[in-house]
Short mmCIF file of C-alpha atoms and ligand atoms in Angstrom, two decimals:
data_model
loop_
_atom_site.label_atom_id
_atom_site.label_comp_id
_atom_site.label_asym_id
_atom_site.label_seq_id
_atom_site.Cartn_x
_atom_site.Cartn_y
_atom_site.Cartn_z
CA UNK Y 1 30.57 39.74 -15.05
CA UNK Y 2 29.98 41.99 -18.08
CA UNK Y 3 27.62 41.48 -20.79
CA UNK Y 4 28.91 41.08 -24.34
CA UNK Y 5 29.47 44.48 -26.06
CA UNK Y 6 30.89 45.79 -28.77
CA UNK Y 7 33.61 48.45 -27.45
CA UNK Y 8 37.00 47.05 -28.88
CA UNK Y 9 35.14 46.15 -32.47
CA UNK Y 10 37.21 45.95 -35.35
CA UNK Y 11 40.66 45.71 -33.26
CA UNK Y 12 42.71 42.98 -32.88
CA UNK Y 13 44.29 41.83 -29.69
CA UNK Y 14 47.39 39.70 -29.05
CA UNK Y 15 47.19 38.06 -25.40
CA UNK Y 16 50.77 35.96 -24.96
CA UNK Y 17 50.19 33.10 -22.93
CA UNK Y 18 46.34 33.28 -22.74
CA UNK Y 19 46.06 29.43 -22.67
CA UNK Y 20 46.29 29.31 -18.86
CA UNK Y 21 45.10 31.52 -15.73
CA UNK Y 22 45.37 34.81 -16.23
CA UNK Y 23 45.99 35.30 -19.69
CA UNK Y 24 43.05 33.32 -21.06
CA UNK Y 25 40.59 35.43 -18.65
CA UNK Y 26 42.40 38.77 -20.42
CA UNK Y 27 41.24 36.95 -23.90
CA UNK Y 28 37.78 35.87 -22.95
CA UNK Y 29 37.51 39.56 -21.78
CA UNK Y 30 39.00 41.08 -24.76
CA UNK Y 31 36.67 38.58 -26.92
CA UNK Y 32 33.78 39.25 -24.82
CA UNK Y 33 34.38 43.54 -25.87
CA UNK Y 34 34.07 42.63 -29.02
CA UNK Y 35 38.02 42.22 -30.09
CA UNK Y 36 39.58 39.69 -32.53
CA UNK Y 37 41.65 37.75 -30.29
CA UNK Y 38 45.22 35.88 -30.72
CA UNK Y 39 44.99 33.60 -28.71
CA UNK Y 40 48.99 32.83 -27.80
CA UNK Y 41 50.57 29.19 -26.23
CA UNK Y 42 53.75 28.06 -25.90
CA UNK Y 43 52.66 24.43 -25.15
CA UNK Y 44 49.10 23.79 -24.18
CA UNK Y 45 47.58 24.09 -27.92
CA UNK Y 46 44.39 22.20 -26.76
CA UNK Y 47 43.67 24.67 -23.47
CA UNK Y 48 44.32 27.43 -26.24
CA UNK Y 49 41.95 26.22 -28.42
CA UNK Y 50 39.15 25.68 -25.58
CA UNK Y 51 39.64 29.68 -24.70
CA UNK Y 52 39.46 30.54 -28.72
CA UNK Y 53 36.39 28.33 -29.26
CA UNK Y 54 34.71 29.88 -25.94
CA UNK Y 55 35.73 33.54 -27.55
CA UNK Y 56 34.07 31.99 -31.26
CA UNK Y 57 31.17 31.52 -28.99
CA UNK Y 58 30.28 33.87 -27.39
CA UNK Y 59 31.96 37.25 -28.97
CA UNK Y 60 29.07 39.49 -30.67
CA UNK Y 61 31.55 40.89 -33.32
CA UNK Y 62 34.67 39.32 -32.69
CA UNK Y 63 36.76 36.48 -34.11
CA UNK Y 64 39.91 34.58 -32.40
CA UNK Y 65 42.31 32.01 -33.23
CA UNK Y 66 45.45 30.19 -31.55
CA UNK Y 67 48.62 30.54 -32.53
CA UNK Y 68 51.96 28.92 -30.76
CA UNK Y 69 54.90 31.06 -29.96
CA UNK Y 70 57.97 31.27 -27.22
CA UNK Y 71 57.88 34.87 -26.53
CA UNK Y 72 61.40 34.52 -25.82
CA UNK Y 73 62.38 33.55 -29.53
CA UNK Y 74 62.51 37.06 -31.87
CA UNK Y 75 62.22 35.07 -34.63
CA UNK Y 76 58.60 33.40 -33.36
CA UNK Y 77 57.77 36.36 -32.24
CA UNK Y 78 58.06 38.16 -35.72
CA UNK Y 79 55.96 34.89 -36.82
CA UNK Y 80 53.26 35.11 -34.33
CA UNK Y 81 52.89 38.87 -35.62
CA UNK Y 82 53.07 38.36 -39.07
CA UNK Y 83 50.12 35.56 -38.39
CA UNK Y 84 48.30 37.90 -36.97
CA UNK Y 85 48.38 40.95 -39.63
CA UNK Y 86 47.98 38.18 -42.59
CA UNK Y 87 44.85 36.96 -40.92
CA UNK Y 88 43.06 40.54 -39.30
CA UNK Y 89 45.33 43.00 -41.25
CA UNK Y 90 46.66 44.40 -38.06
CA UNK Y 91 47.58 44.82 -34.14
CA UNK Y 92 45.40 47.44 -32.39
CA UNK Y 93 46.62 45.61 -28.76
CA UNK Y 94 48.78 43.70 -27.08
CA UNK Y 95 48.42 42.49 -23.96
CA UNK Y 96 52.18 40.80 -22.72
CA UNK Y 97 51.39 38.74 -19.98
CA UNK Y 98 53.15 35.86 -20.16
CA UNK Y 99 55.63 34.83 -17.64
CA UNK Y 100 57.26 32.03 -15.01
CA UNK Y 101 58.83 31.83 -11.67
CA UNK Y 102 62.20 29.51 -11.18
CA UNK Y 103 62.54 30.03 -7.13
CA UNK Y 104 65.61 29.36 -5.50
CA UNK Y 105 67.32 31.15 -2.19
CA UNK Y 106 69.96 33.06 -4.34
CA UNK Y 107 72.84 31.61 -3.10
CA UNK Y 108 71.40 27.85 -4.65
CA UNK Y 109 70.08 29.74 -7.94
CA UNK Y 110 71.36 28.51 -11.22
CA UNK Y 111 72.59 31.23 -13.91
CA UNK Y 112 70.13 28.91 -16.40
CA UNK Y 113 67.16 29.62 -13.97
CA UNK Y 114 68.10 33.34 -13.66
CA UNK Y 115 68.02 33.33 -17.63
CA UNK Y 116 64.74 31.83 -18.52
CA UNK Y 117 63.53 34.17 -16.22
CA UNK Y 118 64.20 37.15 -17.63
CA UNK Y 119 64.61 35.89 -21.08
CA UNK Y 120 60.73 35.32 -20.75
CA UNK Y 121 59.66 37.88 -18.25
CA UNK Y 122 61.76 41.24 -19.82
CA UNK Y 123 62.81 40.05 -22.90
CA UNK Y 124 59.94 38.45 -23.99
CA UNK Y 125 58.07 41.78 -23.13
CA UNK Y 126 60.49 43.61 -25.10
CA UNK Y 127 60.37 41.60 -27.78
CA UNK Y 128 56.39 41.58 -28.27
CA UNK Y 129 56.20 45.15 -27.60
CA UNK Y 130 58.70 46.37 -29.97
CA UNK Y 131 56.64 44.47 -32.82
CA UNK Y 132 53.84 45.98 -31.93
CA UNK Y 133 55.16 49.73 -31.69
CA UNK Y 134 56.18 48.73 -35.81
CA UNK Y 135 53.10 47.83 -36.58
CA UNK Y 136 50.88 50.76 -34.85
CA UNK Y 137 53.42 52.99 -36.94
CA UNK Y 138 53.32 50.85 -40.41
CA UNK Y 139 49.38 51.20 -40.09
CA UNK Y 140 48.89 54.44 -38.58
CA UNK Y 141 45.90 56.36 -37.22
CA UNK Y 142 42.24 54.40 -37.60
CA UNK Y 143 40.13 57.53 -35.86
CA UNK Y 144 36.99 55.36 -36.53
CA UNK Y 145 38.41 52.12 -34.26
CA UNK Y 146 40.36 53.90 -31.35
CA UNK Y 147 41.38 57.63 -30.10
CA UNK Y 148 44.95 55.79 -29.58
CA UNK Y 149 47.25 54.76 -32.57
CA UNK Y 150 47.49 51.59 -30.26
CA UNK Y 151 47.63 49.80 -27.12
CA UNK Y 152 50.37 47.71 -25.09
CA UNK Y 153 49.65 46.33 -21.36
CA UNK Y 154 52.47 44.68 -19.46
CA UNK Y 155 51.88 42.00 -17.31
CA UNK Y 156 53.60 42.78 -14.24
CA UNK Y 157 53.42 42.07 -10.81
CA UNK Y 158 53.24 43.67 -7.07
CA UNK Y 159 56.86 42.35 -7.17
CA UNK Y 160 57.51 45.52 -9.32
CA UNK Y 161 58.05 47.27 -6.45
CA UNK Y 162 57.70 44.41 -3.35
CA UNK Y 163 61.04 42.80 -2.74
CA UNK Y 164 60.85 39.07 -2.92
CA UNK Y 165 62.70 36.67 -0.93
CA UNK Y 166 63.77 33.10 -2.87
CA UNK Y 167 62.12 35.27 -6.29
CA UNK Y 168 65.14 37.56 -6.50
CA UNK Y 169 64.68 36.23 -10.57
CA UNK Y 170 61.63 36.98 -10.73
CA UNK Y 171 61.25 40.63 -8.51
CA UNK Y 172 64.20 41.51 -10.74
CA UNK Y 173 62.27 40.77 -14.29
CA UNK Y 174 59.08 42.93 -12.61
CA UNK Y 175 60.95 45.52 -11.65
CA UNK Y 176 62.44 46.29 -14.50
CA UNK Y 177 59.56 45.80 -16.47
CA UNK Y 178 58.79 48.84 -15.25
CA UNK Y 179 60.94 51.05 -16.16
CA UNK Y 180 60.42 49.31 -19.94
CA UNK Y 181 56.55 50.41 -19.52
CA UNK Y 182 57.15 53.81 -18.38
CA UNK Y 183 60.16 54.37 -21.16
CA UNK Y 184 57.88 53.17 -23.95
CA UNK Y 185 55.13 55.15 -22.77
CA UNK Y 186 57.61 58.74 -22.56
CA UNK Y 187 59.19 57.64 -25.84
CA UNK Y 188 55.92 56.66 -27.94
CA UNK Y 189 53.18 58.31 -26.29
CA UNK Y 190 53.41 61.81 -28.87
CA UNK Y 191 52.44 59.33 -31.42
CA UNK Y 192 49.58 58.20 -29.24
CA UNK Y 193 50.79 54.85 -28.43
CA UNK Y 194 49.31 54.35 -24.69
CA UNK Y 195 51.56 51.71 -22.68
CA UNK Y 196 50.43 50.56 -18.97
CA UNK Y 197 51.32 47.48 -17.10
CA UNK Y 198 48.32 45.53 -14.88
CA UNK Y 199 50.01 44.56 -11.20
CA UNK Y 200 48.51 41.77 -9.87
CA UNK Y 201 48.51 40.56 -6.62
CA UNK Y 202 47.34 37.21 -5.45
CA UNK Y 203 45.85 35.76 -8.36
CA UNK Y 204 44.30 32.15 -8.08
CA UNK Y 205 46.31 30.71 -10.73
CA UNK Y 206 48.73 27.76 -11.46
CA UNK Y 207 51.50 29.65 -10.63
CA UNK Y 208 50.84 30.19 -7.10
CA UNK Y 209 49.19 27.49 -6.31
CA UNK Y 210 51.12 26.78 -3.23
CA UNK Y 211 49.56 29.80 -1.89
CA UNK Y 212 46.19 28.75 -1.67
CA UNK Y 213 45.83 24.86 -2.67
CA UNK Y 214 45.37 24.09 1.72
CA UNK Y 215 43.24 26.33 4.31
CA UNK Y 216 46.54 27.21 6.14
CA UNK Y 217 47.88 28.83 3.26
CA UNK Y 218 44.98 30.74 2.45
CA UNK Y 219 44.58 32.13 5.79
CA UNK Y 220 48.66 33.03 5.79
CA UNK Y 221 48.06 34.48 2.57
CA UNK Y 222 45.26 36.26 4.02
CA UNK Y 223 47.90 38.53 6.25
CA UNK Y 224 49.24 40.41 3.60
CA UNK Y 225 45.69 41.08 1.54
CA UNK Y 226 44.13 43.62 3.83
CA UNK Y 227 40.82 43.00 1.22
CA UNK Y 228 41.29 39.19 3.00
CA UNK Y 229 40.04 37.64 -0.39
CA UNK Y 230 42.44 35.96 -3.09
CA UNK Y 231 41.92 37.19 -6.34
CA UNK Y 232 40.64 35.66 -9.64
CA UNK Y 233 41.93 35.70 -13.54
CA UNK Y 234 38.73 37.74 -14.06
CA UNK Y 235 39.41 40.41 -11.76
CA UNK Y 236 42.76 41.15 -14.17
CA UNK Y 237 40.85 39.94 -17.58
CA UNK Y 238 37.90 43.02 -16.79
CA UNK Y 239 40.64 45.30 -15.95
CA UNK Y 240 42.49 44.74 -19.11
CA UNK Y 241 39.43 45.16 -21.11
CA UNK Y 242 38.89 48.53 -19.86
CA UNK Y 243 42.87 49.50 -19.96
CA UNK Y 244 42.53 48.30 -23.85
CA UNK Y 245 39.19 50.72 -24.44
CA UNK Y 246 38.51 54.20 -25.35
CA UNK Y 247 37.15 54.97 -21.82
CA UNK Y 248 40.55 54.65 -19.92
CA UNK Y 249 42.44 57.21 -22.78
CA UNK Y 250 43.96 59.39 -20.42
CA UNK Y 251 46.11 56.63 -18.83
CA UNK Y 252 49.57 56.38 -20.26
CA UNK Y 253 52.53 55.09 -18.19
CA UNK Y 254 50.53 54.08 -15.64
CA UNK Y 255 50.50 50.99 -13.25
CA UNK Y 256 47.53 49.42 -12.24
CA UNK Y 257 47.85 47.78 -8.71
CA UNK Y 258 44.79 44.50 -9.02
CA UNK Y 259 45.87 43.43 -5.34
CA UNK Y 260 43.46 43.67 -2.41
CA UNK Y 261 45.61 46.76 -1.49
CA UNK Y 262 48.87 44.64 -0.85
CA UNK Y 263 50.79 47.26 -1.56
CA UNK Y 264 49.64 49.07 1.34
CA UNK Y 265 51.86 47.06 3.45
CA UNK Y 266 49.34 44.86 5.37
CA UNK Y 267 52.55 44.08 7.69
CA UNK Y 268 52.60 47.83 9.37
CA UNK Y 269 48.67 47.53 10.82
CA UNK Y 270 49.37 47.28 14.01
CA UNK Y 271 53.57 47.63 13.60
CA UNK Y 272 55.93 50.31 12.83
P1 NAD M 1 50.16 30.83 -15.68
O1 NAD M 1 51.33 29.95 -15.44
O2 NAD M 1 48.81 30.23 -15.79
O3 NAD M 1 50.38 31.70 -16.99
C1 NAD M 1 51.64 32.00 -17.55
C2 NAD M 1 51.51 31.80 -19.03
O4 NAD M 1 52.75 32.16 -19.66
C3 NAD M 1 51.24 30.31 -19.38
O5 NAD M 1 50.17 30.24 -20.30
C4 NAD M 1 52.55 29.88 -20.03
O6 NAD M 1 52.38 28.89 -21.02
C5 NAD M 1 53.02 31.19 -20.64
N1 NAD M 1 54.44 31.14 -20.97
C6 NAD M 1 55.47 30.72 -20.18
N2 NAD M 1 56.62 30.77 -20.88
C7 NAD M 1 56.30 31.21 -22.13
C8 NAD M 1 57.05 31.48 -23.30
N3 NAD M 1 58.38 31.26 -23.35
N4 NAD M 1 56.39 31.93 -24.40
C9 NAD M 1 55.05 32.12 -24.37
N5 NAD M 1 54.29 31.90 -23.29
C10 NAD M 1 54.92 31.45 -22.18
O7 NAD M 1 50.20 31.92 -14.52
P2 NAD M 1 49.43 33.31 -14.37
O8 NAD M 1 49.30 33.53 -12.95
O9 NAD M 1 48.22 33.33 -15.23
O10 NAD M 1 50.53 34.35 -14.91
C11 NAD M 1 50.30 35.27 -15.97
C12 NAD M 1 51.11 36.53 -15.73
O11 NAD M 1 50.65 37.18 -14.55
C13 NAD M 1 52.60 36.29 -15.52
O12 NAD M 1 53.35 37.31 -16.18
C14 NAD M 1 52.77 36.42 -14.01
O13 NAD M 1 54.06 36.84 -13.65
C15 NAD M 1 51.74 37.49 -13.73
N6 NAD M 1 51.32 37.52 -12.32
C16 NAD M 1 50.57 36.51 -11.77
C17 NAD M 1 50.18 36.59 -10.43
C18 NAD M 1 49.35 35.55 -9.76
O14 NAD M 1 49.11 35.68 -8.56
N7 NAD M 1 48.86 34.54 -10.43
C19 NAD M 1 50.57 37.70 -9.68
C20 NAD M 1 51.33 38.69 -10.27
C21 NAD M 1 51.69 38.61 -11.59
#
């Protein structure tokens, strides 16, 4: 765990869905480097609060506050942004991250689950990182602050390029979330916008909790993390906090893999 410093002073962050799991360890992070933080929730304004007040806390420099918003909505969207300039004067980061499973076998799955899916997971990312792009323009250069006009970091997933049975919703939303990433970094980077997504793997979180709430699971689980160790929000909160900093400048359309090396297809050990 890092100490308290002061390397994202005087920029302000917007993590989307940092209420819960992985989000909220992004915003403690980004809080703990010294950001203002925007704390985002779509329901759970009291578990936002708890991860602003911890930020108030313990920040050296920073400042954060909560503010409620379906990423899927352009209109809230717009709101949550306008919130945030009228209170810090501008977006240096965002940090998209949130996002939902609906499971089904394909065959069973509902055109309604296929659409919240994406409508949070792709759109929602569009959405947030389109604002953000205006606002990095409308405010231009701040040489003193950052070496980049401003950051965005996707949320995705190892799903971005793993194929997911039952998830096909999900997998889909990833997947193309790449390309988004990579587009926006080829389109925006000349004006020194840097755009990277964060890939997690098995991240102990509410949304997977199936994977790891019983021994059994864990250790089945276990066969596809060769690092045999689930990870934790923190794990994707420090890595965001570096991706959002001066000292990772070079990286532009880049995908960060936080897995245990899942992606090195655990399944071919001893096969193939
Ligand atoms: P989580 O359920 O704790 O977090 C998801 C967050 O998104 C919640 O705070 C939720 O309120 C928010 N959200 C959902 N719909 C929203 C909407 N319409 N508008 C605004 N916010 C909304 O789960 P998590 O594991 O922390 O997931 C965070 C991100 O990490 C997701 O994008 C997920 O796909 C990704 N991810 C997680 C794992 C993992 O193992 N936990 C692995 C890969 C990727």
């Amino acid at each position: 765990m890092q100490k308290p410093n002061e390397r994202l002073k005087n920029q302000t962050a917007i993590v989307t869905g940092s209420s819960t799991g992985i989000g909220a360890a992004v915003a403690l992070a980004l809080g703990r480097d010294g950001a203002n933080v925007v704390v985002n929730y779509h329901s759970s304004e009291e578990e936002a609060q708890e991860v602003a007040d911890q930020i108030n806390k313990e920040s050296l420099c920073g400042e954060a506050i909560i503010v409620q918003c379906d990423v899927s909505k352009e209109e809230e969207v717009q709101a949550m942004f306008k919130r945030t300039i009228e209170k810090f004067g501008t977006v240096d980061i965002l940090v998209a991250n949130s996002g939902l499973q609906k499971d089904a076998a394909l065959h069973e799955m509902t055109l309604k689950d296929w659409q919240t899916v994406i409508d949070v997971n792709l759109t929602g990312q569009f959405l947030c990182a389109r604002e953000a792009i205006r606002e990095f323009m409308r405010r231009g250069m701040r040489e003193d602050v950052s070496k980049a006009l401003g950051k965005i970091i996707h949320m995705s997933s190892v799903h971005q390029v793993i194929p997911w049975a039952g998830h096909a919703n999900y997998a889909a939303s990833k997947g193309a979330l790449k390309m988004l990433m990579e587009s926006i970094c080829q389109e925006y980077a000349p004006l020194k916008i840097r755009c990277n997504s964060i890939a997690p793997g098995a991240i102990k979180t509410d949304i997977n909790k199936d994977a790891w709430e019983t021994e059994s699971a864990l250790q089945e689980l276990y066969k596809v993390i060769p690092y045999k160790r689930i990870g934790v929000p923190e794990d994707v909160g420090d890595t965001a906090a570096w991706l959002a900093s001066d000292e990772s400048d070079y990286i532009n359309g880049t995908t960060l893999f936080v897995d245990g090396g899942m992606t090195c297809y655990p399944g071919f050990t001893t096969n193939g």
